[in-house]
Coordinates of N, CA and C in Angstrom, one line a residue:
M1 N 58.5 -23.4 -120.9 CA 57.5 -23.1 -121.5 C 57.1 -21.5 -121.2
V2 N 57.0 -21.5 -119.7 CA 56.8 -20.0 -119.2 C 57.9 -19.1 -119.3
Y3 N 59.2 -19.5 -119.4 CA 60.3 -18.7 -119.5 C 60.2 -18.1 -121.0
L4 N 60.0 -18.8 -121.9 CA 59.7 -18.4 -123.3 C 58.4 -17.4 -123.5
Q5 N 57.4 -17.9 -122.8 CA 56.5 -16.6 -122.9 C 56.7 -15.5 -122.2
L6 N 57.2 -15.4 -121.0 CA 57.9 -14.3 -120.6 C 58.8 -13.5 -121.3
F7 N 59.5 -14.1 -121.8 CA 60.8 -13.5 -122.6 C 60.2 -12.8 -124.0
I8 N 59.0 -13.7 -124.6 CA 58.6 -13.1 -125.6 C 57.5 -11.7 -125.4
S9 N 56.7 -12.0 -124.4 CA 56.0 -11.1 -123.9 C 56.6 -9.6 -123.5
F10 N 57.6 -9.7 -122.9 CA 58.2 -8.4 -122.3 C 59.1 -8.0 -123.6
L11 N 59.6 -8.9 -124.4 CA 60.2 -8.4 -125.8 C 59.3 -7.4 -126.3
Q12 N 58.0 -7.8 -126.6 CA 56.9 -7.4 -127.3 C 56.8 -5.9 -126.6
I13 N 56.8 -6.0 -125.4 CA 56.3 -4.8 -124.5 C 57.3 -3.8 -124.8
G14 N 58.9 -4.3 -124.7 CA 59.9 -3.4 -124.6 C 60.0 -2.8 -126.4
L15 N 59.6 -3.4 -127.1 CA 59.6 -3.0 -128.5 C 58.5 -2.2 -129.0
F16 N 57.1 -2.2 -128.4 CA 56.0 -1.6 -128.9 C 55.7 -0.5 -127.9
S17 N 56.5 -0.2 -126.8 CA 56.0 0.5 -125.7 C 56.7 1.9 -125.8
F18 N 56.3 3.0 -126.5 CA 57.0 4.5 -126.7 C 56.4 5.3 -125.7
G19 N 57.0 6.2 -125.2 CA 56.6 7.1 -124.4 C 57.0 7.2 -122.6
G20 N 57.8 6.1 -122.4 CA 58.4 5.8 -121.2 C 57.6 4.7 -120.5
G21 N 57.9 4.4 -119.2 CA 57.4 3.3 -118.6 C 55.9 3.2 -118.2
Y22 N 55.4 4.5 -118.1 CA 54.1 4.5 -117.8 C 53.0 4.3 -119.0
A23 N 53.6 4.5 -120.2 CA 53.0 4.2 -121.2 C 53.1 2.6 -121.4
A24 N 54.1 2.1 -121.1 CA 54.1 0.5 -121.1 C 53.2 -0.2 -120.2
L25 N 52.5 0.6 -119.0 CA 51.9 -0.3 -118.3 C 50.8 -0.9 -118.9
P26 N 49.9 -0.4 -119.7 CA 48.9 -1.0 -120.3 C 49.2 -2.2 -121.0
L27 N 50.3 -2.1 -121.7 CA 50.8 -3.1 -122.5 C 51.2 -4.3 -121.6
I28 N 51.8 -4.3 -120.1 CA 52.4 -5.2 -119.4 C 51.0 -5.7 -118.8
Q29 N 50.0 -4.8 -118.6 CA 48.6 -5.6 -118.0 C 47.9 -6.3 -119.0
E30 N 47.9 -6.2 -120.2 CA 47.4 -6.9 -121.3 C 47.9 -8.3 -121.5
Q31 N 49.6 -8.2 -121.3 CA 50.1 -9.3 -121.6 C 50.0 -10.2 -120.1
V32 N 50.2 -9.7 -118.9 CA 50.2 -10.2 -117.9 C 49.0 -10.8 -117.0
V33 N 48.0 -10.0 -117.1 CA 46.7 -9.9 -116.7 C 45.8 -10.6 -117.3
T34 N 45.5 -10.1 -118.7 CA 44.4 -10.5 -119.5 C 44.9 -11.7 -120.3
L35 N 46.0 -11.5 -121.2 CA 46.4 -12.7 -122.0 C 46.9 -14.0 -121.2
H36 N 48.0 -13.7 -120.5 CA 48.5 -15.1 -119.8 C 47.9 -15.5 -118.4
K37 N 47.1 -14.5 -117.7 CA 46.5 -14.7 -116.8 C 47.8 -15.2 -115.6
W38 N 49.0 -14.4 -115.8 CA 49.9 -14.7 -114.5 C 49.6 -14.1 -113.3
L39 N 49.0 -12.8 -113.2 CA 48.5 -12.3 -112.1 C 47.0 -11.7 -111.9
E40 N 46.5 -11.7 -111.0 CA 45.2 -11.1 -111.0 C 45.3 -9.5 -110.9
L41 N 44.4 -8.9 -111.1 CA 44.6 -7.3 -111.5 C 45.1 -6.6 -109.7
S42 N 44.6 -7.2 -109.1 CA 45.0 -6.6 -107.8 C 46.6 -7.0 -107.6
E43 N 47.1 -8.0 -107.8 CA 48.3 -8.5 -107.5 C 49.3 -7.5 -108.8
F44 N 48.7 -7.3 -109.8 CA 49.6 -6.3 -110.9 C 49.5 -5.0 -110.3
A45 N 48.5 -4.3 -109.7 CA 48.5 -3.3 -108.9 C 49.7 -3.0 -107.8
N46 N 49.8 -4.0 -107.1 CA 50.5 -4.3 -106.2 C 52.0 -4.1 -106.5
L47 N 52.3 -5.1 -107.7 CA 53.5 -4.8 -108.3 C 54.0 -3.5 -108.9
V48 N 53.0 -2.8 -109.6 CA 53.0 -1.7 -110.0 C 53.4 -0.6 -109.0
T49 N 52.9 -0.7 -107.8 CA 53.1 0.1 -106.8 C 54.7 0.0 -106.3
I50 N 54.9 -1.3 -106.0 CA 56.3 -1.5 -105.7 C 57.3 -1.0 -106.7
S51 N 57.1 -1.4 -107.9 CA 57.8 -0.9 -109.4 C 58.2 0.9 -109.0
Q52 N 57.2 1.5 -108.7 CA 57.0 2.8 -108.6 C 58.0 3.4 -107.4
M53 N 57.9 2.6 -106.3 CA 58.8 2.9 -105.0 C 60.3 2.3 -105.0
T54 N 60.4 1.6 -106.2 CA 62.1 1.0 -106.4 C 62.7 2.0 -107.4
P55 N 63.9 2.4 -107.0 CA 64.6 3.1 -107.9 C 64.9 2.5 -109.4
G56 N 64.8 3.4 -110.5 CA 65.0 2.7 -111.8 C 63.7 3.0 -112.7
P57 N 63.7 2.5 -113.9 CA 62.7 2.7 -114.8 C 61.5 1.6 -114.4
I58 N 60.3 2.2 -114.4 CA 58.9 1.6 -113.9 C 58.8 0.2 -114.8
A59 N 58.8 0.4 -116.3 CA 58.8 -0.9 -116.9 C 59.6 -2.0 -116.6
I60 N 60.8 -1.5 -116.3 CA 61.8 -2.8 -116.2 C 62.0 -3.1 -114.7
N61 N 61.4 -2.4 -113.9 CA 61.1 -2.8 -112.8 C 59.9 -3.9 -112.3
T62 N 58.7 -3.4 -113.1 CA 57.7 -4.1 -113.1 C 57.9 -5.5 -114.0
A63 N 58.8 -5.6 -115.3 CA 59.2 -6.7 -115.6 C 59.8 -7.7 -114.6
T64 N 60.8 -7.1 -114.1 CA 61.5 -7.9 -112.8 C 60.6 -8.6 -111.9
F65 N 59.7 -7.8 -111.7 CA 58.7 -8.2 -110.5 C 57.9 -9.2 -110.9
V66 N 57.5 -9.0 -112.0 CA 56.3 -10.2 -112.8 C 57.2 -11.3 -112.8
G67 N 58.4 -11.2 -113.7 CA 59.2 -12.2 -113.6 C 59.2 -13.1 -112.6
L68 N 59.7 -12.3 -111.7 CA 60.0 -13.1 -109.9 C 58.6 -13.9 -109.5
Q69 N 57.6 -13.1 -109.8 CA 56.4 -13.7 -109.6 C 56.2 -15.1 -110.1
V70 N 56.3 -15.0 -111.5 CA 55.8 -16.1 -112.3 C 56.7 -17.0 -112.5
G71 N 58.3 -16.8 -112.5 CA 59.1 -17.7 -112.7 C 60.3 -17.9 -111.9
G72 N 60.3 -17.1 -110.8 CA 61.4 -17.2 -109.7 C 62.5 -16.1 -110.2
I73 N 63.6 -16.4 -109.7 CA 65.0 -15.7 -110.2 C 65.1 -15.7 -111.5
F74 N 65.0 -16.9 -112.0 CA 65.3 -17.0 -113.7 C 64.2 -16.3 -114.4
G75 N 63.2 -16.3 -114.1 CA 61.8 -15.4 -114.8 C 62.3 -13.9 -114.6
A76 N 62.8 -13.5 -113.5 CA 62.9 -12.2 -113.3 C 64.0 -11.9 -114.3
I77 N 65.2 -12.3 -114.4 CA 65.9 -12.3 -115.5 C 65.6 -12.1 -117.1
I78 N 64.9 -13.3 -117.1 CA 64.5 -13.6 -118.5 C 63.2 -12.2 -119.0
A79 N 62.3 -11.8 -118.2 CA 61.6 -10.9 -118.3 C 62.4 -9.3 -118.5
T80 N 63.3 -9.4 -117.6 CA 63.8 -8.0 -117.5 C 64.9 -7.9 -118.8
V81 N 65.6 -9.0 -119.2 CA 66.4 -9.1 -120.5 C 65.4 -8.8 -121.6
G82 N 64.3 -9.6 -121.7 CA 63.1 -9.4 -122.9 C 62.7 -7.9 -123.0
C83 N 62.4 -7.3 -121.9 CA 62.0 -5.7 -121.8 C 63.3 -4.8 -122.3
V84 N 64.5 -5.0 -122.0 CA 65.5 -4.2 -122.2 C 66.3 -4.3 -123.6
L85 N 66.3 -5.8 -123.9 CA 66.8 -6.1 -125.3 C 66.5 -5.3 -126.7
P86 N 65.4 -4.9 -126.8 CA 64.9 -4.0 -127.9 C 65.8 -2.7 -128.0
A87 N 65.5 -2.1 -126.6 CA 66.0 -0.7 -126.8 C 67.8 -0.9 -126.6
S88 N 68.2 -1.6 -126.0 CA 69.5 -2.1 -126.2 C 70.0 -2.2 -127.8
I89 N 69.5 -2.9 -128.6 CA 69.6 -3.1 -129.9 C 69.3 -1.8 -130.8
I90 N 68.5 -0.9 -130.4 CA 68.2 0.1 -131.2 C 69.2 1.2 -130.8
V91 N 69.5 1.3 -129.7 CA 70.7 2.2 -129.2 C 71.9 2.2 -129.7
S92 N 72.3 0.7 -129.7 CA 73.6 0.3 -130.2 C 73.8 0.5 -131.7
V93 N 72.6 0.2 -132.7 CA 72.6 0.7 -133.9 C 72.7 1.9 -134.2
L94 N 72.1 2.8 -133.5 CA 72.1 4.3 -133.5 C 73.4 4.7 -133.2
A95 N 74.1 4.1 -132.3 CA 75.2 4.7 -131.7 C 76.4 4.5 -132.7
F96 N 76.1 3.1 -133.5 CA 77.2 2.7 -134.5 C 77.0 3.5 -135.7
F97 N 75.9 3.9 -136.0 CA 75.7 5.0 -137.1 C 76.1 6.3 -136.8
Y98 N 76.0 6.7 -135.6 CA 76.4 8.0 -135.2 C 77.8 8.4 -135.2
I99 N 78.4 7.3 -134.7 CA 80.1 7.4 -134.6 C 80.6 7.1 -136.2
K100 N 80.1 6.4 -136.9 CA 80.7 6.1 -138.5 C 80.2 7.3 -139.3
Y101 N 78.9 8.1 -139.0 CA 78.8 9.3 -139.8 C 78.6 10.6 -139.0
K102 N 79.3 10.7 -137.9 CA 79.3 11.9 -137.1 C 79.8 13.1 -137.8
N103 N 80.7 12.9 -138.5 CA 81.4 14.1 -139.2 C 80.6 14.7 -140.6
V104 N 79.5 13.9 -140.8 CA 78.6 14.3 -142.1 C 77.9 15.4 -141.8
A105 N 78.0 16.7 -142.5 CA 77.5 17.9 -142.3 C 75.9 17.6 -142.0
W106 N 75.1 17.1 -142.8 CA 73.6 17.0 -142.7 C 73.2 16.6 -141.2
I107 N 73.9 15.5 -140.5 CA 73.8 15.2 -139.5 C 74.2 15.7 -138.3
Q108 N 75.0 16.8 -138.5 CA 75.2 17.7 -137.5 C 74.3 18.7 -137.4
N109 N 73.9 19.0 -138.7 CA 72.5 20.0 -138.8 C 71.5 19.7 -138.1
V110 N 71.1 18.3 -138.2 CA 70.0 17.7 -137.6 C 70.2 17.7 -136.5
L111 N 71.4 17.0 -135.8 CA 71.3 17.2 -134.1 C 71.5 18.5 -133.5
S112 N 72.2 19.7 -134.3 CA 72.1 20.9 -133.7 C 70.7 21.7 -133.8
T113 N 69.8 21.1 -134.6 CA 68.6 21.6 -134.8 C 67.7 20.9 -133.5
L114 N 68.1 19.7 -133.1 CA 67.3 19.0 -132.0 C 67.7 19.5 -130.8
R115 N 68.9 20.2 -130.4 CA 69.4 20.6 -129.2 C 68.2 21.5 -128.5
P116 N 67.8 22.3 -129.2 CA 67.2 23.5 -128.4 C 65.6 22.6 -128.0
A117 N 65.2 21.7 -128.9 CA 63.9 21.1 -128.4 C 64.3 20.1 -127.2
V118 N 65.6 19.6 -126.9 CA 65.7 18.7 -125.9 C 65.9 19.8 -124.6
V119 N 66.5 20.8 -124.8 CA 66.7 21.8 -123.9 C 65.3 22.2 -123.5
A120 N 64.4 22.3 -124.3 CA 63.0 22.8 -124.0 C 62.4 21.7 -123.1
M121 N 62.4 20.3 -123.5 CA 62.1 19.4 -122.8 C 62.4 19.3 -121.3
I122 N 63.8 19.3 -121.1 CA 64.4 19.3 -120.0 C 63.6 20.4 -119.1
A123 N 63.8 21.8 -119.9 CA 63.2 22.8 -118.9 C 61.9 22.4 -118.6
T124 N 61.1 22.1 -119.4 CA 59.7 22.1 -119.1 C 59.5 21.1 -118.0
A125 N 60.3 19.8 -117.9 CA 59.8 18.9 -116.9 C 60.8 19.6 -115.6
G126 N 61.7 20.3 -115.7 CA 62.2 21.0 -114.4 C 61.1 21.9 -113.9
I127 N 60.7 22.9 -114.7 CA 59.5 23.6 -114.4 C 58.5 23.1 -113.8
S128 N 57.9 21.9 -114.2 CA 56.9 21.1 -113.8 C 57.2 20.7 -112.4
I129 N 58.5 20.1 -112.4 CA 58.6 19.6 -110.8 C 58.8 20.5 -109.7
L130 N 59.5 21.8 -110.1 CA 59.7 23.1 -109.3 C 58.0 23.5 -109.0
T131 N 57.3 23.6 -109.9 CA 56.1 24.2 -109.6 C 55.4 22.9 -108.5
T132 N 55.5 21.8 -108.7 CA 54.9 20.9 -107.9 C 55.4 20.9 -106.4
A133 N 56.8 21.1 -106.5 CA 57.4 21.4 -105.3 C 57.1 22.7 -104.3
L134 N 56.9 23.8 -105.1 CA 56.6 24.8 -104.5 C 55.2 25.2 -104.2
W135 N 54.4 24.7 -104.8 CA 52.8 24.9 -104.6 C 52.2 23.7 -104.5
G136 N 52.7 22.4 -104.8 CA 51.9 21.3 -104.7 C 50.9 21.0 -105.7
T137 N 49.5 20.7 -105.2 CA 48.3 21.0 -106.1 C 47.6 22.1 -105.9
A138 N 48.0 23.3 -105.0 CA 47.3 24.4 -105.0 C 47.5 25.3 -106.2
A139 N 46.8 26.2 -106.3 CA 46.8 27.3 -107.5 C 48.1 28.0 -107.1
V140 N 48.6 28.4 -108.2 CA 50.0 29.2 -108.3 C 49.9 30.4 -107.9
S141 N 50.4 30.7 -106.7 CA 50.1 32.2 -106.4 C 51.2 32.4 -105.1
I142 N 51.5 33.9 -104.8 CA 52.3 33.9 -103.7 C 51.8 33.5 -102.4
G143 N 50.7 33.5 -102.1 CA 50.1 33.2 -101.0 C 50.2 31.6 -100.7
T144 N 50.2 30.8 -101.7 CA 50.1 29.4 -101.5 C 51.6 28.6 -101.8
M145 N 52.6 29.8 -101.8 CA 53.9 29.1 -101.9 C 54.3 28.5 -101.0
R146 N 55.2 27.4 -100.8 CA 55.7 26.4 -99.8 C 57.1 27.2 -99.5
I147 N 57.4 28.0 -98.6 CA 58.4 28.6 -98.1 C 59.7 27.8 -97.8
D148 N 59.3 26.8 -97.1 CA 60.2 25.6 -96.7 C 60.8 24.9 -98.0
M149 N 60.1 24.7 -98.8 CA 60.6 24.2 -100.3 C 61.6 25.2 -100.7
I150 N 61.5 26.7 -100.6 CA 62.3 27.6 -101.0 C 63.5 27.4 -100.6
V151 N 63.5 27.4 -99.4 CA 64.8 27.5 -98.2 C 65.5 26.3 -98.8
I152 N 65.1 24.8 -98.8 CA 65.5 23.8 -99.2 C 66.3 23.7 -100.7
F153 N 65.4 24.2 -101.4 CA 66.0 24.5 -103.0 C 67.2 25.3 -102.7
A154 N 67.2 26.7 -102.1 CA 68.1 27.5 -102.1 C 69.6 26.8 -101.8
I155 N 69.2 26.2 -100.5 CA 70.4 25.8 -99.8 C 71.1 24.6 -100.8
A156 N 70.4 23.7 -101.4 CA 70.8 22.5 -102.2 C 71.6 23.2 -103.3
F157 N 70.8 24.1 -104.1 CA 71.5 25.1 -105.0 C 72.7 25.5 -104.9
I158 N 72.9 26.4 -103.5 CA 74.3 26.7 -103.5 C 75.2 25.7 -102.9
V159 N 74.9 24.8 -102.3 CA 75.7 23.6 -102.1 C 76.1 23.0 -103.1
L160 N 75.3 22.7 -103.9 CA 75.7 22.1 -105.3 C 76.7 22.9 -106.2
S161 N 76.1 24.3 -106.8 CA 77.0 25.3 -107.4 C 78.3 25.7 -106.6
K162 N 78.3 25.7 -105.5 CA 79.6 26.5 -104.9 C 80.6 25.6 -104.5
F163 N 79.9 24.5 -103.8 CA 80.9 23.7 -103.0 C 81.0 22.3 -104.0
K164 N 80.3 22.4 -105.1 CA 80.5 20.9 -105.9 C 80.1 19.7 -105.3
A165 N 79.4 19.7 -104.3 CA 78.9 18.6 -103.6 C 78.3 17.6 -104.2
N166 N 78.3 16.1 -104.0 CA 77.7 15.1 -104.6 C 76.1 15.2 -104.4
P167 N 75.7 15.2 -105.8 CA 74.3 15.3 -106.2 C 73.5 14.3 -105.1
I168 N 73.5 13.2 -105.2 CA 73.0 12.1 -104.4 C 73.1 12.4 -103.1
T169 N 74.0 12.8 -102.3 CA 74.4 13.1 -101.0 C 73.2 14.3 -100.8
V170 N 73.4 15.5 -101.6 CA 72.6 16.5 -101.5 C 70.8 16.1 -101.6
M171 N 70.5 15.3 -102.3 CA 69.3 14.7 -102.6 C 68.7 14.2 -101.2
L172 N 69.7 13.3 -100.7 CA 69.3 12.5 -99.3 C 69.4 13.6 -98.1
L173 N 70.3 14.4 -98.3 CA 70.1 15.7 -97.4 C 68.7 16.7 -97.5
C174 N 68.5 16.6 -98.6 CA 67.3 17.5 -98.7 C 65.8 16.8 -98.3
G175 N 66.0 15.3 -98.6 CA 64.8 14.7 -98.2 C 65.0 14.4 -96.6
V176 N 65.9 14.0 -96.1 CA 66.0 14.3 -94.4 C 65.5 15.5 -93.8
A177 N 66.0 16.7 -94.5 CA 65.5 18.0 -94.3 C 64.0 18.1 -94.4
K178 N 63.4 17.4 -95.2 CA 61.9 17.9 -95.5 C 61.2 16.9 -94.2
V179 N 61.8 15.8 -94.1 CA 61.1 15.0 -93.1 C 61.1 15.7 -91.7
V180 N 62.3 16.2 -91.3 CA 62.5 16.8 -90.3 C 61.7 18.1 -90.1
L181 N 61.6 18.9 -91.0 CA 60.5 20.2 -91.2 C 59.3 19.5 -91.2
F182 N 59.0 18.6 -91.5 CA 57.4 17.7 -91.4 C 57.2 17.6 -89.9
Y183 N 58.2 16.9 -89.1 CA 57.6 16.6 -87.7 C 57.9 17.8 -86.9
V184 N 58.8 18.7 -87.2 CA 58.7 19.9 -86.5 C 57.7 20.7 -86.7
T185 N 57.1 20.9 -87.7 CA 55.9 22.0 -87.9 C 54.4 20.9 -87.5
A186 N 54.8 19.5 -87.3 CA 53.7 18.7 -86.7 C 53.6 18.9 -85.4
L187 N 54.7 19.3 -84.6 CA 54.4 19.3 -83.2 C 53.7 20.4 -82.6

């Protein structure tokens, strides 16, 4: 019975959570803590923290960890499938219609109209990340700019663009460089 409840709960979460994983957290908390009482609020908070630290989407990680806590390995699989299934079906249906009608002029017009908005959203996220990296929580000014982050950014940019290095390797090396710089400046 708990497996069916896990599946239905995370199916609803996957179906009705729009706006990313963080937007799904209140829905997950409602199902897991309030409605089914599978976890205490403190346990749920710990699972969310672990989900944030683990690579991958936070809603799926949370579903997996909640399922593991409630129903073991099979519970983790059931909860994860329930969370992912709605998006998988929706994307599959959209892909089917896109492939079938991709040469229709009005669909191409709609997609070409959406491209600038997508570029703007990506640029906004990039600028937000860059601002956080260069200034942290301080006010944006030349005096508060973090020079170490500019140097790491410039080196990573050059390595990625000139040498076509693996992005994951570059990210790992940037992380190592920041840790080394932290300890060097702390001495």
